[in-house]
GROMACS .gro file of C-alpha atoms in nm:
model
  405
    1MET     CA    1  -0.003   0.000   0.002
    2PRO     CA    2   0.148   0.342  -0.102
    3THR     CA    3   0.228   0.536   0.221
    4LEU     CA    4   0.241   0.890   0.052
    5SER     CA    5  -0.095   1.077  -0.062
    6VAL     CA    6  -0.117   1.252  -0.397
    7PHE     CA    7  -0.281   1.516  -0.235
    8MET     CA    8  -0.004   1.581   0.021
    9ASP     CA    9   0.078   1.913  -0.168
   10VAL     CA   10  -0.233   2.060  -0.186
   11PRO     CA   11  -0.260   2.352   0.075
   12MET     CA   12  -0.595   2.465   0.253
   13MET     CA   13  -0.778   2.740   0.031
   14HIS     CA   14  -0.836   3.056   0.248
   15LYS     CA   15  -1.151   3.230   0.115
   16PRO     CA   16  -1.105   3.596   0.198
   17GLU     CA   17  -1.521   3.622   0.177
   18GLY     CA   18  -1.546   3.371   0.428
   19THR     CA   19  -1.302   3.492   0.705
   20LEU     CA   20  -1.537   3.745   0.861
   21LEU     CA   21  -1.824   3.504   0.879
   22LYS     CA   22  -1.598   3.256   1.022
   23THR     CA   23  -1.464   3.506   1.312
   24TYR     CA   24  -1.843   3.586   1.402
   25LYS     CA   25  -1.912   3.255   1.451
   26GLN     CA   26  -1.594   3.178   1.672
   27ASP     CA   27  -1.720   3.502   1.865
   28ASP     CA   28  -1.891   3.365   2.180
   29TYR     CA   29  -2.058   3.720   2.288
   30PRO     CA   30  -2.454   3.641   2.322
   31ASP     CA   31  -2.537   3.948   2.131
   32LYS     CA   32  -2.278   3.953   1.835
   33MET     CA   33  -2.429   4.098   1.502
   34PHE     CA   34  -2.344   3.980   1.134
   35LEU     CA   35  -2.453   4.265   0.910
   36ALA     CA   36  -2.302   4.109   0.569
   37TYR     CA   37  -2.523   3.828   0.486
   38LYS     CA   38  -2.581   3.827   0.112
   39VAL     CA   39  -2.948   3.718   0.107
   40CYS     CA   40  -3.257   3.954   0.194
   41MET     CA   41  -3.341   3.919   0.562
   42THR     CA   42  -3.717   3.976   0.742
   43ASN     CA   43  -3.760   4.165   1.053
   44GLU     CA   44  -3.720   3.837   1.245
   45GLY     CA   45  -3.397   3.785   1.110
   46GLN     CA   46  -3.482   3.498   0.886
   47PRO     CA   47  -3.428   3.472   0.482
   48TRP     CA   48  -3.690   3.658   0.297
   49VAL     CA   49  -3.902   3.438   0.093
   50SER     CA   50  -4.199   3.584  -0.132
   51LEU     CA   51  -4.518   3.427   0.019
   52VAL     CA   52  -4.630   3.366  -0.326
   53VAL     CA   53  -4.366   3.134  -0.351
   54ASN     CA   54  -4.461   2.901  -0.088
   55LYS     CA   55  -4.813   2.918  -0.217
   56THR     CA   56  -4.689   2.778  -0.575
   57ARG     CA   57  -4.437   2.530  -0.447
   58LEU     CA   58  -4.707   2.355  -0.271
   59GLN     CA   59  -4.938   2.375  -0.578
   60ILE     CA   60  -4.679   2.237  -0.803
   61ALA     CA   61  -4.588   1.960  -0.543
   62GLN     CA   62  -4.933   1.805  -0.554
   63ASP     CA   63  -4.957   1.830  -0.909
   64PRO     CA   64  -4.994   1.441  -1.023
   65SER     CA   65  -4.924   1.536  -1.391
   66LEU     CA   66  -4.579   1.663  -1.329
   67ASN     CA   67  -4.310   1.506  -1.572
   68TYR     CA   68  -3.960   1.462  -1.402
   69GLU     CA   69  -3.790   1.405  -1.762
   70TYR     CA   70  -3.463   1.561  -1.809
   71LEU     CA   71  -3.478   1.931  -1.934
   72PRO     CA   72  -3.364   2.011  -2.308
   73MET     CA   73  -3.014   2.135  -2.335
   74ILE     CA   74  -3.132   2.491  -2.364
   75GLY     CA   75  -3.333   2.444  -2.030
   76MET     CA   76  -3.695   2.510  -1.940
   77LYS     CA   77  -3.804   2.715  -2.250
   78SER     CA   78  -4.122   2.841  -2.074
   79PHE     CA   79  -3.884   2.976  -1.804
   80ILE     CA   80  -3.660   3.140  -2.052
   81GLN     CA   81  -3.928   3.348  -2.223
   82ALA     CA   82  -4.059   3.449  -1.914
   83SER     CA   83  -3.746   3.560  -1.769
   84LEU     CA   84  -3.650   3.743  -2.104
   85GLU     CA   85  -4.004   3.924  -2.091
   86LEU     CA   86  -3.950   4.003  -1.719
   87LEU     CA   87  -3.582   4.174  -1.801
   88PHE     CA   88  -3.703   4.352  -2.149
   89GLY     CA   89  -4.053   4.401  -2.132
   90LYS     CA   90  -4.330   4.160  -2.268
   91TYR     CA   91  -4.352   4.380  -2.585
   92SER     CA   92  -4.003   4.476  -2.636
   93GLN     CA   93  -3.908   4.516  -2.988
   94ALA     CA   94  -3.601   4.300  -2.931
   95ILE     CA   95  -3.838   4.007  -2.840
   96VAL     CA   96  -4.056   4.057  -3.131
   97GLU     CA   97  -3.769   4.050  -3.364
   98ASN     CA   98  -3.637   3.723  -3.206
   99ARG     CA   99  -3.282   3.874  -3.158
  100VAL     CA  100  -3.255   3.799  -2.791
  101GLY     CA  101  -3.261   3.447  -2.638
  102GLY     CA  102  -3.125   3.283  -2.322
  103VAL     CA  103  -3.012   2.954  -2.177
  104HIS     CA  104  -3.130   2.824  -1.832
  105THR     CA  105  -2.808   2.787  -1.614
  106VAL     CA  106  -2.704   2.682  -1.258
  107GLY     CA  107  -2.744   3.035  -1.098
  108ASP     CA  108  -2.573   3.349  -1.202
  109SER     CA  109  -2.201   3.189  -1.164
  110GLY     CA  110  -2.328   2.912  -1.414
  111ALA     CA  111  -2.421   3.212  -1.652
  112PHE     CA  112  -2.082   3.365  -1.629
  113GLN     CA  113  -1.882   3.054  -1.666
  114LEU     CA  114  -2.088   2.970  -1.976
  115GLY     CA  115  -2.036   3.298  -2.128
  116ALA     CA  116  -1.689   3.304  -2.046
  117GLN     CA  117  -1.626   2.985  -2.231
  118PHE     CA  118  -1.809   3.085  -2.530
  119LEU     CA  119  -1.615   3.420  -2.539
  120LYS     CA  120  -1.281   3.281  -2.511
  121THR     CA  121  -1.338   3.050  -2.799
  122TRP     CA  122  -1.523   3.278  -3.044
  123LEU     CA  123  -1.405   3.617  -2.924
  124ARG     CA  124  -1.021   3.538  -2.992
  125ASP     CA  125  -0.903   3.889  -2.981
  126ALA     CA  126  -1.039   3.935  -2.649
  127GLN     CA  127  -0.768   3.869  -2.370
  128VAL     CA  128  -0.866   4.143  -2.116
  129VAL     CA  129  -1.197   4.153  -1.889
  130CYS     CA  130  -1.261   4.483  -1.688
  131MET     CA  131  -1.515   4.427  -1.423
  132ILE     CA  132  -1.699   4.744  -1.303
  133SER     CA  133  -1.949   4.746  -0.999
  134THR     CA  134  -2.059   4.924  -0.678
  135GLN     CA  135  -1.861   4.631  -0.520
  136LYS     CA  136  -1.592   4.333  -0.546
  137GLU     CA  137  -1.775   4.072  -0.775
  138PRO     CA  138  -1.691   3.710  -0.733
  139TYR     CA  139  -1.708   3.620  -1.091
  140GLY     CA  140  -1.330   3.761  -1.186
  141ILE     CA  141  -1.211   3.408  -1.081
  142VAL     CA  142  -1.431   3.282  -1.372
  143PHE     CA  143  -1.253   3.476  -1.629
  144GLN     CA  144  -0.903   3.405  -1.463
  145ASP     CA  145  -0.965   3.015  -1.496
  146MET     CA  146  -1.010   3.071  -1.854
  147GLY     CA  147  -0.695   3.253  -1.917
  148PHE     CA  148  -0.830   3.611  -1.922
  149THR     CA  149  -0.660   3.903  -1.771
  150VAL     CA  150  -0.880   4.055  -1.543
  151TYR     CA  151  -0.894   4.414  -1.395
  152GLU     CA  152  -1.143   4.523  -1.147
  153TYR     CA  153  -1.288   4.864  -1.068
  154CYS     CA  154  -1.541   4.974  -0.790
  155ILE     CA  155  -1.755   5.297  -0.875
  156TRP     CA  156  -1.822   5.392  -0.526
  157ASP     CA  157  -1.637   5.713  -0.445
  158PRO     CA  158  -1.548   5.668  -0.070
  159LYS     CA  159  -1.438   6.042  -0.053
  160HIS     CA  160  -1.751   6.168  -0.168
  161LEU     CA  161  -1.967   5.888  -0.046
  162CYS     CA  162  -2.158   5.822  -0.385
  163MET     CA  163  -2.160   5.622  -0.706
  164ASP     CA  164  -1.948   5.837  -0.970
  165SER     CA  165  -2.044   5.767  -1.323
  166ASN     CA  166  -1.733   5.957  -1.408
  167ILE     CA  167  -1.509   5.664  -1.292
  168PHE     CA  168  -1.709   5.454  -1.515
  169LEU     CA  169  -1.665   5.664  -1.789
  170ASP     CA  170  -1.279   5.704  -1.724
  171VAL     CA  171  -1.227   5.326  -1.714
  172VAL     CA  172  -1.403   5.256  -2.040
  173GLU     CA  173  -1.221   5.515  -2.208
  174GLN     CA  174  -0.865   5.367  -2.049
  175MET     CA  175  -0.975   5.011  -2.167
  176PRO     CA  176  -0.826   4.829  -2.483
  177CYS     CA  177  -0.969   4.780  -2.786
  178ASP     CA  178  -1.163   4.417  -2.827
  179CYS     CA  179  -1.200   4.351  -2.448
  180ILE     CA  180  -1.470   4.246  -2.262
  181LEU     CA  181  -1.670   4.483  -2.013
  182VAL     CA  182  -1.831   4.332  -1.714
  183ILE     CA  183  -2.108   4.572  -1.575
  184GLY     CA  184  -2.221   4.485  -1.219
  185ASN     CA  185  -2.491   4.611  -1.045
  186ILE     CA  186  -2.499   4.975  -1.104
  187THR     CA  187  -2.845   5.092  -1.027
  188ASP     CA  188  -2.721   5.392  -0.823
  189CYS     CA  189  -2.536   5.496  -1.098
  190LYS     CA  190  -2.687   5.799  -1.244
  191TRP     CA  191  -2.634   5.903  -1.614
  192THR     CA  192  -2.690   6.216  -1.817
  193GLN     CA  193  -2.780   6.170  -2.195
  194SER     CA  194  -2.449   6.297  -2.302
  195GLN     CA  195  -2.288   6.057  -2.074
  196LEU     CA  196  -2.449   5.776  -2.228
  197ALA     CA  197  -2.392   5.876  -2.555
  198LYS     CA  198  -2.026   5.911  -2.465
  199LEU     CA  199  -2.018   5.567  -2.322
  200MET     CA  200  -2.196   5.419  -2.632
  201LEU     CA  201  -1.956   5.583  -2.870
  202THR     CA  202  -1.642   5.468  -2.690
  203ILE     CA  203  -1.798   5.101  -2.647
  204LYS     CA  204  -1.890   5.097  -3.018
  205ASN     CA  205  -1.543   5.245  -3.167
  206LYS     CA  206  -1.325   5.002  -2.932
  207ARG     CA  207  -1.505   4.692  -2.991
  208ILE     CA  208  -1.581   4.620  -2.652
  209PHE     CA  209  -1.814   4.335  -2.586
  210PRO     CA  210  -2.040   4.406  -2.261
  211PHE     CA  211  -2.154   4.144  -2.018
  212PHE     CA  212  -2.403   4.268  -1.789
  213ASP     CA  213  -2.503   4.140  -1.434
  214ILE     CA  214  -2.861   4.156  -1.313
  215PRO     CA  215  -2.863   4.008  -0.963
  216SER     CA  216  -3.156   4.094  -0.819
  217GLN     CA  217  -3.400   4.277  -1.064
  218GLY     CA  218  -3.677   4.453  -0.844
  219LEU     CA  219  -3.527   4.464  -0.536
  220SER     CA  220  -3.318   4.775  -0.585
  221THR     CA  221  -3.586   5.062  -0.643
  222GLY     CA  222  -3.885   4.798  -0.650
  223ASP     CA  223  -3.943   4.897  -1.035
  224LEU     CA  224  -3.844   4.587  -1.240
  225GLU     CA  225  -3.820   4.821  -1.527
  226GLU     CA  226  -3.633   5.068  -1.384
  227ASP     CA  227  -3.351   4.814  -1.238
  228ALA     CA  228  -3.288   4.689  -1.575
  229GLU     CA  229  -3.298   5.037  -1.752
  230ILE     CA  230  -2.955   5.049  -1.854
  231LEU     CA  231  -2.978   4.682  -1.998
  232GLN     CA  232  -3.282   4.795  -2.204
  233TYR     CA  233  -3.091   5.117  -2.324
  234PHE     CA  234  -2.828   4.900  -2.478
  235VAL     CA  235  -3.084   4.678  -2.661
  236SER     CA  236  -3.251   4.971  -2.764
  237GLN     CA  237  -2.903   5.087  -2.950
  238GLY     CA  238  -2.913   4.784  -3.125
  239PHE     CA  239  -2.578   4.658  -2.924
  240GLU     CA  240  -2.494   4.291  -2.888
  241PHE     CA  241  -2.401   4.154  -2.531
  242PHE     CA  242  -2.434   3.883  -2.277
  243CYS     CA  243  -2.614   3.908  -1.969
  244SER     CA  244  -2.632   3.713  -1.630
  245GLN     CA  245  -2.969   3.701  -1.487
  246SER     CA  246  -3.029   3.579  -1.151
  247LEU     CA  247  -3.373   3.483  -1.025
  248SER     CA  248  -3.285   3.355  -0.679
  249LYS     CA  249  -3.275   3.683  -0.483
  250ASN     CA  250  -3.585   3.845  -0.604
  251PHE     CA  251  -3.810   3.524  -0.553
  252GLY     CA  252  -3.616   3.427  -0.240
  253ILE     CA  253  -3.532   3.093  -0.346
  254TYR     CA  254  -3.174   3.119  -0.282
  255ASP     CA  255  -3.063   2.732  -0.271
  256GLU     CA  256  -3.212   2.659  -0.615
  257GLY     CA  257  -2.929   2.846  -0.790
  258LEU     CA  258  -3.182   2.981  -1.070
  259GLY     CA  259  -3.027   3.203  -1.344
  260MET     CA  260  -3.019   3.266  -1.723
  261LEU     CA  261  -2.739   3.358  -1.955
  262VAL     CA  262  -2.912   3.624  -2.173
  263VAL     CA  263  -2.779   3.674  -2.543
  264ALA     CA  264  -2.858   3.982  -2.759
  265THR     CA  265  -2.751   3.969  -3.125
  266LEU     CA  266  -2.816   4.171  -3.426
  267ASN     CA  267  -3.066   3.940  -3.583
  268ASN     CA  268  -3.231   3.584  -3.536
  269GLN     CA  269  -2.988   3.383  -3.756
  270HIS     CA  270  -2.678   3.508  -3.539
  271LEU     CA  271  -2.865   3.431  -3.221
  272LEU     CA  272  -2.978   3.064  -3.326
  273CYS     CA  273  -2.573   3.012  -3.413
  274VAL     CA  274  -2.462   3.154  -3.075
  275LEU     CA  275  -2.744   2.943  -2.866
  276SER     CA  276  -2.623   2.608  -3.050
  277GLN     CA  277  -2.291   2.671  -2.924
  278LEU     CA  278  -2.404   2.732  -2.578
  279MET     CA  279  -2.622   2.422  -2.567
  280ASN     CA  280  -2.309   2.227  -2.669
  281TYR     CA  281  -2.103   2.383  -2.386
  282THR     CA  282  -2.387   2.282  -2.118
  283GLN     CA  283  -2.358   1.916  -2.167
  284ALA     CA  284  -2.019   1.928  -2.014
  285LEU     CA  285  -2.088   2.175  -1.769
  286TRP     CA  286  -2.426   2.062  -1.600
  287LEU     CA  287  -2.646   1.886  -1.854
  288ASN     CA  288  -2.960   1.951  -1.656
  289PRO     CA  289  -3.015   2.284  -1.475
  290PRO     CA  290  -3.247   2.324  -1.167
  291ALA     CA  291  -3.609   2.250  -1.264
  292ARG     CA  292  -3.808   2.290  -0.944
  293GLY     CA  293  -3.719   2.654  -0.875
  294ALA     CA  294  -3.766   2.722  -1.243
  295ARG     CA  295  -4.163   2.588  -1.245
  296ILE     CA  296  -4.220   2.808  -0.939
  297ILE     CA  297  -4.087   3.104  -1.107
  298THR     CA  298  -4.238   3.005  -1.459
  299SER     CA  299  -4.571   2.977  -1.262
  300ILE     CA  300  -4.569   3.276  -1.112
  301LEU     CA  301  -4.464   3.507  -1.414
  302CYS     CA  302  -4.737   3.344  -1.649
  303ASN     CA  303  -5.024   3.381  -1.430
  304PRO     CA  304  -5.087   3.757  -1.392
  305ALA     CA  305  -5.265   3.752  -1.045
  306LEU     CA  306  -4.964   3.551  -0.895
  307GLN     CA  307  -4.720   3.787  -1.080
  308GLY     CA  308  -4.935   4.077  -0.919
  309GLU     CA  309  -4.877   3.918  -0.585
  310TRP     CA  310  -4.511   3.914  -0.645
  311LYS     CA  311  -4.445   4.242  -0.754
  312GLN     CA  312  -4.639   4.370  -0.471
  313SER     CA  313  -4.417   4.165  -0.213
  314LEU     CA  314  -4.098   4.317  -0.389
  315LYS     CA  315  -4.247   4.657  -0.329
  316GLU     CA  316  -4.309   4.587   0.026
  317VAL     CA  317  -3.971   4.479   0.076
  318VAL     CA  318  -3.791   4.789  -0.072
  319GLU     CA  319  -4.011   4.998   0.118
  320ASN     CA  320  -3.901   4.861   0.436
  321ILE     CA  321  -3.536   4.876   0.312
  322MET     CA  322  -3.589   5.244   0.269
  323LEU     CA  323  -3.757   5.260   0.584
  324ILE     CA  324  -3.474   5.123   0.801
  325LYS     CA  325  -3.206   5.327   0.612
  326GLU     CA  326  -3.445   5.636   0.715
  327LYS     CA  327  -3.438   5.538   1.085
  328VAL     CA  328  -3.052   5.480   1.049
  329LYS     CA  329  -3.004   5.807   0.931
  330GLU     CA  330  -3.233   5.994   1.163
  331LYS     CA  331  -3.128   5.798   1.478
  332LEU     CA  332  -2.739   5.891   1.398
  333ARG     CA  333  -2.824   6.248   1.340
  334LEU     CA  334  -3.028   6.274   1.681
  335LEU     CA  335  -2.684   6.117   1.838
  336GLY     CA  336  -2.500   6.401   1.714
  337THR     CA  337  -2.305   6.150   1.495
  338PRO     CA  338  -2.054   6.377   1.308
  339GLY     CA  339  -2.052   6.388   0.938
  340SER     CA  340  -2.335   6.352   0.677
  341TRP     CA  341  -2.526   6.039   0.643
  342ASP     CA  342  -2.757   6.136   0.337
  343HIS     CA  343  -2.547   5.863   0.147
  344ILE     CA  344  -2.736   5.595   0.301
  345THR     CA  345  -3.075   5.684   0.182
  346GLU     CA  346  -2.945   5.781  -0.127
  347GLN     CA  347  -2.835   5.400  -0.210
  348THR     CA  348  -3.092   5.172  -0.317
  349GLY     CA  349  -3.131   4.797  -0.260
  350THR     CA  350  -3.075   4.553   0.030
  351HIS     CA  351  -2.689   4.648   0.045
  352GLY     CA  352  -2.518   4.992   0.096
  353TYR     CA  353  -2.206   5.159   0.217
  354LEU     CA  354  -2.181   5.324   0.551
  355GLY     CA  355  -1.889   5.504   0.474
  356LEU     CA  356  -1.663   5.427   0.801
  357SER     CA  357  -1.308   5.408   0.805
  358HIS     CA  358  -1.116   5.043   0.847
  359GLN     CA  359  -1.033   5.179   1.209
  360GLN     CA  360  -1.404   5.256   1.297
  361VAL     CA  361  -1.497   4.891   1.123
  362GLU     CA  362  -1.234   4.732   1.347
  363TYR     CA  363  -1.347   4.912   1.660
  364LEU     CA  364  -1.724   4.790   1.575
  365ILE     CA  365  -1.585   4.426   1.532
  366LYS     CA  366  -1.349   4.403   1.816
  367LYS     CA  367  -1.538   4.645   2.094
  368LYS     CA  368  -1.913   4.597   1.991
  369HIS     CA  369  -1.917   4.257   1.807
  370ILE     CA  370  -2.065   4.412   1.514
  371TYR     CA  371  -1.941   4.241   1.201
  372MET     CA  372  -1.919   4.441   0.863
  373PRO     CA  373  -1.685   4.412   0.568
  374LYS     CA  374  -1.391   4.669   0.556
  375SER     CA  375  -1.557   4.814   0.275
  376THR     CA  376  -1.848   4.882   0.524
  377ARG     CA  377  -2.093   4.759   0.256
  378ILE     CA  378  -2.362   4.610   0.475
  379ASN     CA  379  -2.669   4.431   0.409
  380PHE     CA  380  -2.948   4.693   0.575
  381THR     CA  381  -3.208   4.408   0.592
  382CYS     CA  382  -2.990   4.258   0.880
  383ILE     CA  383  -3.104   4.570   1.073
  384ASN     CA  384  -3.432   4.561   1.243
  385ALA     CA  385  -3.650   4.715   1.563
  386SER     CA  386  -3.447   4.481   1.796
  387ASN     CA  387  -3.095   4.604   1.703
  388ILE     CA  388  -3.120   4.931   1.529
  389ASP     CA  389  -3.052   5.121   1.855
  390TYR     CA  390  -2.750   4.923   1.940
  391ILE     CA  391  -2.599   4.960   1.587
  392THR     CA  392  -2.646   5.334   1.566
  393GLN     CA  393  -2.503   5.417   1.913
  394SER     CA  394  -2.231   5.193   1.837
  395ILE     CA  395  -2.138   5.350   1.508
  396ASN     CA  396  -2.145   5.705   1.683
  397GLU     CA  397  -1.925   5.559   1.955
  398ALA     CA  398  -1.690   5.407   1.696
  399ILE     CA  399  -1.655   5.727   1.487
  400LEU     CA  400  -1.612   5.942   1.828
  401PHE     CA  401  -1.330   5.692   1.990
  402THR     CA  402  -1.136   5.680   1.650
  403LYS     CA  403  -1.207   6.081   1.579
  404ASN     CA  404  -0.853   6.195   1.707
  405SER     CA  405  -0.667   5.890   1.630
   0.00000   0.00000   0.00000
């Protein structure tokens, strides 16, 4: 029997994003708080699930006619069509012209994996990927593994405490020709018409290929169309692009890994060719994407009454998020906390930046047992009536304590 393992030289991989959660779990303090969960939380501190999802899940589970056969290589066709209509609008000209389509994937990471593999094969001049978002995205490693050189840029301006569209434009202007531009969640980035025109012209002249990420449509502003506005603008201008569309967060089906790689082309013939190549890749990647969650979402989106319930639940979540942010800002004001806190309510979505220094974050973690990333981009749905006073008082204390140090 061999005595040496073939795995003896394999080191333990330390995930930076998991370090904070690991430290939190090892903390014995009874009232510790973790403000960096990825999912949307309820006021009771549990992952949010749209009520209509639970109702639809039970109906599907009791359907005796359900067929559990393998899905087609492209995925569940009714799910794809419903998702495209959600993204572009039911009467979108691009849908009418059959120049947008999609492949049902295993979550958003699966969409990036599939898209990166296609681009490596068919966009041979593309060697560089530039990722622009409001935060550090996890998909850079997907492109790195495919052999791309990856550069990441954040459009959050920590000095002025806002999203800066000029940073976006500067990055695009400096990008090499024939590269890939991954555009993350930039809902809070406000554009003037002249800036948009400049952006379109630069992308066109440099032959840059856009790859969008739409991770939680409807959970930013509560308006499905507004959350996909930049994507709809690109397709209306006739651009070709890929888009990772995740449908797990905005329905609350986190463990299903529901996503789609959306493809926009100039015409239907090009679309069919691209989809045929993508379907070929799916056989090696996963063969069959998640079906149960796709059935739930399709049932909701294809039923006007259920879709109306779901849209209302999204609006209620967003309204609650904005109320939490307003309360945090007001409590900090009443405490006399130094600085302006308007940036808290100027950001949309479940997550947003507090704008604290690294020293203040360290104080909150070590002295107050409140865990958040160094970037201070927290999940505001982790704040509720039972902890908001402690959190805001701790923030005030951290700022005052570190003010002169």
